[in-house]
XYZ file of C-alpha atoms in Angstrom:
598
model
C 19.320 4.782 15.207
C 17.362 7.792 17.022
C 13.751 7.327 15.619
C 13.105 10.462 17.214
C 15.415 12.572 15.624
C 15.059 10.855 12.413
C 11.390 12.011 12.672
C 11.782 15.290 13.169
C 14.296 15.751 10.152
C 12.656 13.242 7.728
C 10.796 16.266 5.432
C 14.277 17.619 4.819
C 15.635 14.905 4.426
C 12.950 13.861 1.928
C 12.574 17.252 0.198
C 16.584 17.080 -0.294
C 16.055 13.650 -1.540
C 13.365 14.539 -4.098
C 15.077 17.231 -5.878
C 18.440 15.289 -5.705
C 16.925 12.317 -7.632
C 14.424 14.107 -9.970
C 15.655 17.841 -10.300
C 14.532 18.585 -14.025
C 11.289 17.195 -14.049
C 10.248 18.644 -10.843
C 11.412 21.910 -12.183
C 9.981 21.217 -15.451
C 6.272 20.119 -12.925
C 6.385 23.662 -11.328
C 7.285 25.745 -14.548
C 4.571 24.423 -15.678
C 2.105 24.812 -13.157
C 3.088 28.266 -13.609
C 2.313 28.271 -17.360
C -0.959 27.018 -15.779
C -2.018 29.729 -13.565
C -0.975 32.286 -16.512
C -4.051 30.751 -18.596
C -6.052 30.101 -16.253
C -5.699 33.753 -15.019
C -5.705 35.114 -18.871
C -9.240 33.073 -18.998
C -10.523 34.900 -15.678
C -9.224 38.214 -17.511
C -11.181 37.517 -21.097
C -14.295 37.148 -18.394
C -14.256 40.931 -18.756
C -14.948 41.830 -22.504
C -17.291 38.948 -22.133
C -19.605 40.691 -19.894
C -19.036 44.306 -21.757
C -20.631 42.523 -24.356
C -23.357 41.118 -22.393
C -24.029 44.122 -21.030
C -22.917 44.237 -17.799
C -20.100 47.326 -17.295
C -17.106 46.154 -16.843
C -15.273 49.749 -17.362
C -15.734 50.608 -13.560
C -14.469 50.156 -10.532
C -11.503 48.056 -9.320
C -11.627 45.670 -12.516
C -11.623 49.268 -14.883
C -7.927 48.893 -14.870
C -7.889 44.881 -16.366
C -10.385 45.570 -19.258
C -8.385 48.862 -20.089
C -5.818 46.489 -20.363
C -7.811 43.611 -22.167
C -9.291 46.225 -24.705
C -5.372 46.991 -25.343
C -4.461 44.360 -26.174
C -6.840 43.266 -28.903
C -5.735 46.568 -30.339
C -2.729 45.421 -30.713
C -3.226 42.034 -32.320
C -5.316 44.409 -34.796
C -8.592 42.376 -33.095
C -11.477 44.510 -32.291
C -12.896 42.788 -28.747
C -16.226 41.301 -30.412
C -17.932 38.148 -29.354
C -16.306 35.927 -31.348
C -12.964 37.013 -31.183
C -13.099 36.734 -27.566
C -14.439 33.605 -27.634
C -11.678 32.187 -30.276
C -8.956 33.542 -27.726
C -10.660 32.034 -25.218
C -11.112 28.583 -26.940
C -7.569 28.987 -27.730
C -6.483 29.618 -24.349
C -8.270 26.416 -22.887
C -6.535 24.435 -25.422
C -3.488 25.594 -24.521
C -3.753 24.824 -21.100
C -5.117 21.305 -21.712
C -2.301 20.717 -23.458
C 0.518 22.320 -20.932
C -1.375 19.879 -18.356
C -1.311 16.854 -20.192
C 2.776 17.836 -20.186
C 2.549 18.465 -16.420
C 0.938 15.079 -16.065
C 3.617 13.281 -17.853
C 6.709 15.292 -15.874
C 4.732 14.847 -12.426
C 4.509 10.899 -13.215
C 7.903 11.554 -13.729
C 8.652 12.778 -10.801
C 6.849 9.975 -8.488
C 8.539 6.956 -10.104
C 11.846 7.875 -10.892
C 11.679 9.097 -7.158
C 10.079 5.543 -6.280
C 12.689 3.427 -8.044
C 16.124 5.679 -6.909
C 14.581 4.527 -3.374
C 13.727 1.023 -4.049
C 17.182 0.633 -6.119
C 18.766 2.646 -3.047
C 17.232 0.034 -0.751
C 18.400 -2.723 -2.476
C 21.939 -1.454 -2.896
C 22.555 -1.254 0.471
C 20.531 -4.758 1.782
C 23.432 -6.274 -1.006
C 25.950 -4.392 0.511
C 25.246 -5.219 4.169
C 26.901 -7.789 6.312
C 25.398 -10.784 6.139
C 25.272 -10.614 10.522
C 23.133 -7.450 10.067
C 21.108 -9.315 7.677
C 20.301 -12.086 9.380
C 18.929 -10.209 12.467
C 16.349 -8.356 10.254
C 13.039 -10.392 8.911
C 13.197 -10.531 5.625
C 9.125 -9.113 5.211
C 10.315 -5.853 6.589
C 12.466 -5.427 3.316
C 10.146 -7.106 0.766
C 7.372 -4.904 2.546
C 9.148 -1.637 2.166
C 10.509 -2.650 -1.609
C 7.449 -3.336 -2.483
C 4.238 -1.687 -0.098
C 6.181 1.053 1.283
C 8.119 2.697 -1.521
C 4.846 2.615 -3.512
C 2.722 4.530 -1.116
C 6.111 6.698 -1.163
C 5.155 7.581 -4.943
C 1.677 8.505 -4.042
C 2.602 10.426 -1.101
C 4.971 12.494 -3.619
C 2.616 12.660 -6.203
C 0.602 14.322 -3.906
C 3.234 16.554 -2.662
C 3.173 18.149 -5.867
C -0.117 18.365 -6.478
C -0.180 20.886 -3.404
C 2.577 22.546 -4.884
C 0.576 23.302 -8.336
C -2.418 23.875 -6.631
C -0.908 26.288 -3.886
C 1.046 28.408 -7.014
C -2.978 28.242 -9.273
C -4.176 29.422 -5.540
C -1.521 32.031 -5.244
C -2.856 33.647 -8.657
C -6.096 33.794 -7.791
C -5.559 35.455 -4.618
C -3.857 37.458 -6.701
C -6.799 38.694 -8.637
C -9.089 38.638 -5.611
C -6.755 41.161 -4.190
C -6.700 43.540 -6.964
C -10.519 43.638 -7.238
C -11.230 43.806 -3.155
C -8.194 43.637 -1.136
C -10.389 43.870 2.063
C -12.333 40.647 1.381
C -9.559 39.018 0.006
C -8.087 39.524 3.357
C -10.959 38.399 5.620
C -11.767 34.943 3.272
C -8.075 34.477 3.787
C -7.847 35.256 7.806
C -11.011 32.361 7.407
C -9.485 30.256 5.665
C -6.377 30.606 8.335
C -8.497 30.022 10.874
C -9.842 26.961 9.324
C -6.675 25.170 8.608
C -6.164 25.455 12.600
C -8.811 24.183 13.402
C -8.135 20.778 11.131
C -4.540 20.830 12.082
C -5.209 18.361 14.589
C -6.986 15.794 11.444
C -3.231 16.638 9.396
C -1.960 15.185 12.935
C -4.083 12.419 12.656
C -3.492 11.480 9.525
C 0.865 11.375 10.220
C -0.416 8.627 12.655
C -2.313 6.940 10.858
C -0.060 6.820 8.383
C 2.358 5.360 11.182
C 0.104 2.295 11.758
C -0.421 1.591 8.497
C 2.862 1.223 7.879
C 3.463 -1.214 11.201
C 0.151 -2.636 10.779
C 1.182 -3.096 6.635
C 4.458 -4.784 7.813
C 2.881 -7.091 10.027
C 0.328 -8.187 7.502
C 3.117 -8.507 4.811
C 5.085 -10.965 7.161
C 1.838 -12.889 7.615
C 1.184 -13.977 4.406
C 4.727 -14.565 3.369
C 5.059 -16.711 6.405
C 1.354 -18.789 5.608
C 1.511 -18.291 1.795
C 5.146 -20.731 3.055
C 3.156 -23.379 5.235
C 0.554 -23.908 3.015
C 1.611 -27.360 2.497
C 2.628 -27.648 6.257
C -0.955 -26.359 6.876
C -2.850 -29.123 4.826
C -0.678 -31.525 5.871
C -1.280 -30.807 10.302
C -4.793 -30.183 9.331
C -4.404 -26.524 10.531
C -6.297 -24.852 8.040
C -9.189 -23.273 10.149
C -5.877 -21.816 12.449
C -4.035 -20.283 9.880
C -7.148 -18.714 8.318
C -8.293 -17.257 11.820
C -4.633 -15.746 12.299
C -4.951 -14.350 8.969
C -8.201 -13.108 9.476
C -7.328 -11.786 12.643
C -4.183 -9.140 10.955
C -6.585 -8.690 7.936
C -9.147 -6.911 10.408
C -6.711 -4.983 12.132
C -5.555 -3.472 8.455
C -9.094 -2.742 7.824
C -9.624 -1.046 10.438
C -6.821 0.822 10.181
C -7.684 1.845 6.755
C -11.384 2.560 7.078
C -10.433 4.802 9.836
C -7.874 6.907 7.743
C -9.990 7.239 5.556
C -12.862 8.618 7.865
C -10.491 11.065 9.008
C -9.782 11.924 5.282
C -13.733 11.933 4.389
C -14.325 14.147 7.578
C -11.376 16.710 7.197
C -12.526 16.886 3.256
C -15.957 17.421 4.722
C -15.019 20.180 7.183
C -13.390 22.230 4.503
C -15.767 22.166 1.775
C -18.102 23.602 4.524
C -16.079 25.926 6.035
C -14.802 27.144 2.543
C -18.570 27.509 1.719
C -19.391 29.833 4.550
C -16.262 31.513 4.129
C -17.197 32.301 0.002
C -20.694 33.073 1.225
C -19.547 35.927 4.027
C -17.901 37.206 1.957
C -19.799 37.655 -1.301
C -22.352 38.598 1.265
C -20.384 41.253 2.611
C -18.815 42.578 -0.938
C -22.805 42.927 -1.989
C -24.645 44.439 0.993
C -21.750 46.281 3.202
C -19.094 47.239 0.276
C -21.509 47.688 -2.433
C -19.197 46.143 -5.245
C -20.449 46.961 -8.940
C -22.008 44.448 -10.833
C -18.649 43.420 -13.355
C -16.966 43.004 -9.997
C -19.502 40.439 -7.880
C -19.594 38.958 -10.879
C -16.083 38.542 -11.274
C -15.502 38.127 -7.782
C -17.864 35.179 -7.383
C -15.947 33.693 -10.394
C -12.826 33.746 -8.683
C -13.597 32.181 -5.653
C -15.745 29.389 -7.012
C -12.269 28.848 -8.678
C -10.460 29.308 -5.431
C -12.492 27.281 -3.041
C -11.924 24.093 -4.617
C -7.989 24.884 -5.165
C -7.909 25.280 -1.010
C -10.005 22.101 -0.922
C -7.425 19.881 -3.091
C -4.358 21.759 -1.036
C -5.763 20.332 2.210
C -7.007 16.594 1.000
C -3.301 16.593 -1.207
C -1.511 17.552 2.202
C -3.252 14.996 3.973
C -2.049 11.955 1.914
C 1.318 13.272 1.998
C 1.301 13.301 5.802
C -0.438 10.030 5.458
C 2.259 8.558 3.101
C 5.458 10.501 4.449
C 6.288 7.683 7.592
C 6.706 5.211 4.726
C 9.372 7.248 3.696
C 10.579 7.282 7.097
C 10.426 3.849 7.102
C 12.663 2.980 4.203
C 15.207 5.546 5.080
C 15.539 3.626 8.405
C 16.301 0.326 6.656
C 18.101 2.003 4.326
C 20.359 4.410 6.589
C 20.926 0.884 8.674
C 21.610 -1.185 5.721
C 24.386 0.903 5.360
C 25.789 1.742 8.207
C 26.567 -2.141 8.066
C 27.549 -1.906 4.505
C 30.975 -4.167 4.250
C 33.922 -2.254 3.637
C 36.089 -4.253 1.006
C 37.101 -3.407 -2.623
C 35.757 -5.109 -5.810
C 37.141 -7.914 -6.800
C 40.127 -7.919 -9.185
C 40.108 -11.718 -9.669
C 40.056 -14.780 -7.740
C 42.289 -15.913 -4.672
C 43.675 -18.766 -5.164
C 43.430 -21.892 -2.528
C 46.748 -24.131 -3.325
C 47.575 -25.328 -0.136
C 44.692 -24.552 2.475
C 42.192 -22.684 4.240
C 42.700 -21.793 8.022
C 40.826 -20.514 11.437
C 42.971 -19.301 13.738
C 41.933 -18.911 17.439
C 38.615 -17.959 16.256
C 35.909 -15.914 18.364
C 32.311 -14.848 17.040
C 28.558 -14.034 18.289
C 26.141 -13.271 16.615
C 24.717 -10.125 19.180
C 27.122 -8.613 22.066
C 24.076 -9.891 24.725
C 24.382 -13.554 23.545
C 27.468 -15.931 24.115
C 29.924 -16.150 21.678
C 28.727 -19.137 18.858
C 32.540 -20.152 18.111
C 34.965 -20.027 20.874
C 38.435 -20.574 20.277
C 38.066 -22.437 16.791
C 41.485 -23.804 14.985
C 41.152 -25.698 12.296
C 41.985 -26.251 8.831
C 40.563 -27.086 5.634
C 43.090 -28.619 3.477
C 43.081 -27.596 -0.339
C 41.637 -30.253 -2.830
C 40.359 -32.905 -0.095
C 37.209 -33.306 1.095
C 36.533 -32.328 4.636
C 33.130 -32.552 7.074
C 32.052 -30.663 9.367
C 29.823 -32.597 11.682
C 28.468 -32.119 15.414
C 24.887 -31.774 16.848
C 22.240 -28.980 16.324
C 23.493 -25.604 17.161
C 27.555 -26.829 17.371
C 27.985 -24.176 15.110
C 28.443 -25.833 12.182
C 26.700 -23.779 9.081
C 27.955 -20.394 11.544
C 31.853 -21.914 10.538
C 31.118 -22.241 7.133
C 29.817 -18.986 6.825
C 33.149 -17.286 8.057
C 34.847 -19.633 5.814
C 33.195 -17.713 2.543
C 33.304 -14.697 3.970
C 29.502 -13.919 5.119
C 30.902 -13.545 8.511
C 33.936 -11.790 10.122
C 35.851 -12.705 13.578
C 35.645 -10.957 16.420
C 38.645 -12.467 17.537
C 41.157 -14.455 15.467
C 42.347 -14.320 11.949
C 41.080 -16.817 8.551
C 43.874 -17.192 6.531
C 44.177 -18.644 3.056
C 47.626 -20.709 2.173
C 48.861 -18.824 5.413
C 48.075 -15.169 4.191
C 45.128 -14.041 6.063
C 41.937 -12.456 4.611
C 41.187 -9.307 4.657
C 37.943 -7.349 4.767
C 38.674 -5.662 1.718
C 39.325 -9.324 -0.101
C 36.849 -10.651 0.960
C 34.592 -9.717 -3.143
C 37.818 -11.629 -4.818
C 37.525 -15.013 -2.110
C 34.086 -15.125 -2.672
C 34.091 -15.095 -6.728
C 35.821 -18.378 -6.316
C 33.723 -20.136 -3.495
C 30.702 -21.938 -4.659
C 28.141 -22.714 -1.799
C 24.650 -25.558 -2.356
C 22.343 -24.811 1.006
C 19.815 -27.460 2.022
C 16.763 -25.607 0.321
C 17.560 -24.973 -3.389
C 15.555 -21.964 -4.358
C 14.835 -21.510 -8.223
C 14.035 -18.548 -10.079
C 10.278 -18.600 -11.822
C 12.136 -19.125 -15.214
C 14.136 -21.924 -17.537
C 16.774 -23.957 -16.593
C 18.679 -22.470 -19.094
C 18.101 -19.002 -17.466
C 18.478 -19.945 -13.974
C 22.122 -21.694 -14.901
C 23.444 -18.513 -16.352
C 22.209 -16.261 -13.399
C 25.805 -17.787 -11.795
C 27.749 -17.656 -14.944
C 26.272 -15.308 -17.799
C 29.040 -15.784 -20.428
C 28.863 -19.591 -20.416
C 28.431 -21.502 -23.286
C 25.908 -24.516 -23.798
C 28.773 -26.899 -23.680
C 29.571 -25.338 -20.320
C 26.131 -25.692 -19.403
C 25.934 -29.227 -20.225
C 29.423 -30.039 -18.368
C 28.284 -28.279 -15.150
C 24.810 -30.646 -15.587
C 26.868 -33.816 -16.269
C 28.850 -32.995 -12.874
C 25.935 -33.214 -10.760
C 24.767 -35.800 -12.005
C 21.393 -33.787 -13.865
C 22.472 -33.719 -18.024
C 19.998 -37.303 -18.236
C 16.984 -36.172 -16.570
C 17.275 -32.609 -18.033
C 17.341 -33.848 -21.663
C 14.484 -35.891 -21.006
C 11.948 -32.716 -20.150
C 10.027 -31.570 -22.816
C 12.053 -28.552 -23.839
C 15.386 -29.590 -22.306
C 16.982 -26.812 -21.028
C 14.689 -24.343 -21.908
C 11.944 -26.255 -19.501
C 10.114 -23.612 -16.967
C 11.515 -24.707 -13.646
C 8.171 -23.033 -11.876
C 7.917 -20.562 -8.667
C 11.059 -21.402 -7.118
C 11.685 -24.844 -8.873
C 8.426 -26.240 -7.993
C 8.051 -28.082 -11.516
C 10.998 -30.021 -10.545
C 11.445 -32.626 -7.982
C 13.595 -31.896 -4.545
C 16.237 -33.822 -5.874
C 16.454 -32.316 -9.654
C 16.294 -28.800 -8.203
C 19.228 -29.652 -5.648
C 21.264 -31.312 -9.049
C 20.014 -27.756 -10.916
C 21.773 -25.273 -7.836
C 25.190 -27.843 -7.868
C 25.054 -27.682 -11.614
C 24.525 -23.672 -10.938
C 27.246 -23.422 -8.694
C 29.687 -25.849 -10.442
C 29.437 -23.833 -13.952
C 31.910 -20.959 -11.632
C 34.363 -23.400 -11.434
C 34.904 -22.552 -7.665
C 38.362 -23.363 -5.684
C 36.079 -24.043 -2.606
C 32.580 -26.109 -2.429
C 30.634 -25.472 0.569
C 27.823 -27.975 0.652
C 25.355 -27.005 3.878
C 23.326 -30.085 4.517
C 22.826 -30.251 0.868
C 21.396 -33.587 0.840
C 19.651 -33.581 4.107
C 15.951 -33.195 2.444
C 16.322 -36.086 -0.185
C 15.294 -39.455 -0.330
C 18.115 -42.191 -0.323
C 18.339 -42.698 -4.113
C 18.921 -38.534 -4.934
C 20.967 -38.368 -1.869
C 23.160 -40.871 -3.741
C 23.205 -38.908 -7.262
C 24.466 -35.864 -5.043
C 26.970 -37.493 -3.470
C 28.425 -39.311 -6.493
C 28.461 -36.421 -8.255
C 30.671 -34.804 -4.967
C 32.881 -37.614 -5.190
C 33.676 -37.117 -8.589
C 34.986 -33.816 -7.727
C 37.454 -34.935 -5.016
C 40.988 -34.249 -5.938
C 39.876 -30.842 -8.052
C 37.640 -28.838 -6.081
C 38.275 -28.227 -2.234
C 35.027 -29.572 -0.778
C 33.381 -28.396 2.550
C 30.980 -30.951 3.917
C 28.420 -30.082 6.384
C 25.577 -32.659 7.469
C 24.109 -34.210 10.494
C 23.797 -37.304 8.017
C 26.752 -39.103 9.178
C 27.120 -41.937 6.568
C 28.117 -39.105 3.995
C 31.078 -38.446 5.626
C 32.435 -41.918 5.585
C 34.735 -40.786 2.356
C 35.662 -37.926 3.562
C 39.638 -36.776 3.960
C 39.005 -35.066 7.413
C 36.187 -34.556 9.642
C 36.185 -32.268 12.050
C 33.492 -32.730 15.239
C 32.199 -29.090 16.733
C 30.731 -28.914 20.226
C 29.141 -25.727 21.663
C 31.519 -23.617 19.025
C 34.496 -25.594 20.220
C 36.193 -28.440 18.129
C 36.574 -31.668 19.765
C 37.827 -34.215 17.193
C 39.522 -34.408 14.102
C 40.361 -37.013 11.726
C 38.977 -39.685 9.564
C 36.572 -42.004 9.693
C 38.544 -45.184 10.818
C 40.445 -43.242 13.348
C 37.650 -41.515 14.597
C 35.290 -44.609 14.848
C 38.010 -46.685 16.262
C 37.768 -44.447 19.487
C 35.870 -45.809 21.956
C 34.893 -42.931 23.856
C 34.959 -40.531 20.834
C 31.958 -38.127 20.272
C 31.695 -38.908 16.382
C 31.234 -42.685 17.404
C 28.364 -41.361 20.169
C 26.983 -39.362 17.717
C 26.835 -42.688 15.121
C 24.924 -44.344 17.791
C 22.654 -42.060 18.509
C 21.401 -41.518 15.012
C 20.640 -45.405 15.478
């Protein structure tokens, strides 16, 4: 992707974005920062009986016109323009607008989350729809950073962003009745206040950049403590506490720094233009006294206004500056987003499952994982015969779990075809294959919830006599009756309550209650002691004849029962057949590999 160019259109893109997701209440946000300015401007206008009545003559001059007009309009209400009339209507008037901006508080909330979440859903979308070789190249903290980090500075950047639009349109109506007092000093505070916004252009710049390392220093930081808050264990164990804390430390600082400087530049800008807007006001009320000689009612009024107006500038140029702060997190996402889905995977839903009768098949298979790198699978036939068991075995990096993941469908050729019962697969099958292919990795991952919950996340509609079927099968029903609340039990921050060997029972149980026409099991069994590794395996065994099972393992005894084994080298297959025949060879790798597990 051009970064460049994508920087140069990213407020269109974003503007388009914003009133695409959240058109009414945005419109509903400026209609009634309108409504706004009307009452504040009707209170700057009731100003003007106010100081009739104090004395002051308001009847001449440029504001003559507005209390003609004030003094007609009491008429017609049938109110003479006493003191407490005026006041009541001007009670009344505040009211009103506290109320209209309690309603333009709501819409503008509004506006920043449902913005947030149609981004972080948008982001998500895509990540699910991406190909699984785009998705392993990425770090997975660059996504949970701009879920999470990034799409909620996005909402404060766009809360922001409308802020300056109510405040520019309240701004707007002042200068409006500035101008129809003294349209010469109206002119020269806003020729100032011109001049002053050049000369903190260069802060606005600053803050876009700083904004820019935030977000790369933020990303960083993320991936830190997802990576340590992961080796804690690893940490305690290697005695590496004092190292991890220093590297932490170490990204911490640079995010302060960071920070603390941004928000210099946002105390110093802030600083600059309540100073400069304070000359400014006090030029020119000095030159509306002593050079233009403005009545009384005027200065009055005039002051007024621009006490009102200085601050307005003030909030347009410290709301500005967040959103330039917060608008390359916005970049950001769109990049992950635009390149989630440019990989997005182009396949239909799925209509039901395939069905696997007679066998699975690679044929002449080529794939690699980047077009820089050598291919991981060269030349790769071989088959996977339905309802047997067959193993996958060969040293680290034969390509082993890289097979299996073409075999579900995570993966796609570069050369060669898969075929099931000697149709091949297409792309667009490839949501129908996978509804019937149930796959148990070496790490099983739980969801911070009950067993009960975490079984269903596979199979919703399943009953508790499924449930307790699909525990039986691997070998967990008698140690899940036995917790405390059965299957409603909390299994913990990704299973943690449970030991390594219940939570890998719990994800077979999970993937067993979809009744899948292929088992993949990646080194399933590979973290457990002897005695689980056993349960898993019995449970497996128990299968054979029903399920087609896919075994992959560097643990060689498993595959002692299996139907076939295949042996990978370097992507290329180099034996196949079963155990006795395979053994009996006495130059044959799965015998060298035996021995050297000895």
């Amino acid at each position: 992707m051009n970064v460049r160019r994508l920087s140069s259109e990213v407020f269109p893109t974003y503007l388009r974005s914003l009133i695409a997701t959240a058109r009414a209440p945005l419109a509903l946000t400026l209609a009634v920062s309108v409504l706004t300015g009307i009452t504040e401007g009707i209170g700057v206008v009731l100003l003007l009986p106010l100081l009739q009545l104090a004395g002051i003559d308001s009847g001449q001059g440029a504001v003559r016109g507005l209390t003609t007009a004030v003094t007609a309009a009491f008429a017609k209400t049938g109110l003479s323009p006493t003191l407490g009339h005026v006041l009541a209507v001007y009670v009344l008037v505040n009211v009103t607008q506290a109320a209209i901006q309690r309603s333009q508080a709501r819409s503008r909330a509004l506006v920043e989350y449902r913005f947030a979440h149609s981004l972080r859903c948008s982001l998500y979308a895509a990540l699910l729809s991406a190909r699984w070789s785009y998705l392993a190249r990425i770090r997975t903290a660059r996504f949970s950073h701009a879920l999470s980090l990034e799409i909620d500075r996005v909402g404060v950047s766009t809360q922001h962003f409308i802020l300056l639009g109510s405040q520019t349109i309240l701004a707007l109506i002042y200068v409006g009745f500035a101008m129809r007092i003294s349209t010469p000093m109206t002119a020269i505070a806003l020729g100032s206040g011109a001049v002053l916004a050049v000369l903190l252009a260069y802060g606005l710049s600053a803050a876009r950049r700083g904004g820019e390392a935030l977000s790369n220093t933020g990303g960083d930081i993320h991936s830190i403590v997802l990576e340590h808050l992961g080796s804690l264990k690893k940490a305690k164990t290697t005695g590496s506490e004092e190292r991890n804390y220093q590297a932490f430390r170490s990204h911490s600082e640079r995010l302060m720094g960071i920070t603390v400087r941004i928000i210099g530049s946002h105390a110093g800008l802030t600083a600059m233009s309540t100073m400069g807007s304070v000359i400014i006001l006090s030029v020119v009320l000095y030159l509306a006294v002593a050079e233009l000689h403005l009545a009384g009612a005027e200065t009055l009024l005039f002051i007024f206004i621009f006490s009102r107006l200085v601050p307005r500038f003030s909030s347009i140029q410290q709301s500005l500056q967040v959103f330039l702060t917060g608008l390359p997190a916005y970049e950001r996402v769109l990049q992950l987003t635009r390149g989630a889905e440019a990989a997005a995977e182009s396949h239909r839903a799925s209509v039901g499952r395939i069905p696997l009768k007679f066998g699975l098949r690679l044929d002449k298979v080529f794939f690699r994982y980047d077009e820089t790198l050598p291919a991981t699978i060269r030349d790769l036939s071989l088959e996977i015969p339905a309802g047997r068991t067959t193993a996958l075995v060969g040293p680290s990096g034969s390509g082993k779990t890289t097979v299996a993941d073409l075999l579900i469908g995570l993966l796609r050729p570069d050369e060669g075809e898969i075929l099931v019962d000697e149709r091949v697969l297409t792309p667009d099958e490839m949501n129908s294959w996978r509804a019937g292919v149930g796959y148990v990795a070496q790490e099983a991952v739980l969801f911070h919830d009950t067993i009960r919950a975490n079984l269903l996340w596979s199979s919703p509609s399943s009953s508790e006599a499924d449930l307790w079927e699909a525990l039986d099968q691997a070998a967990a029903a008698e140690f899940v009756a036995r917790l405390p609340q059965g299957l409603d039990t909390q299994a913990g921050d990704r299973g943690i309550r449970l030991s390594g060997g219940e939570r890998q029972r719990i994800a077979l149980a999970q993937t067993l209650l979809r009744k899948p026409t292929l088992l993949v099991l990646d080194e399933a069994t590979s973290a457990l002691d002897p005695e689980n590794e056993q349960k898993i395996r019995s449970a497996v065994e128990r299968l054979h004849g029903e399920t087609t099972i896919l075994l992959i393992t560097h643990r060689l005894s498993t595959v002692r029962t299996a139907d076939v084994i295949h042996v990978l080298e370097d992507g290329q297959l180099v034996e196949t057949g079963d155990w006795e025949s395979l053994m009996s060879e006495q130059a044959g790798r799965l015998r060298m590999l035996v021995a050297g597990h000895h």
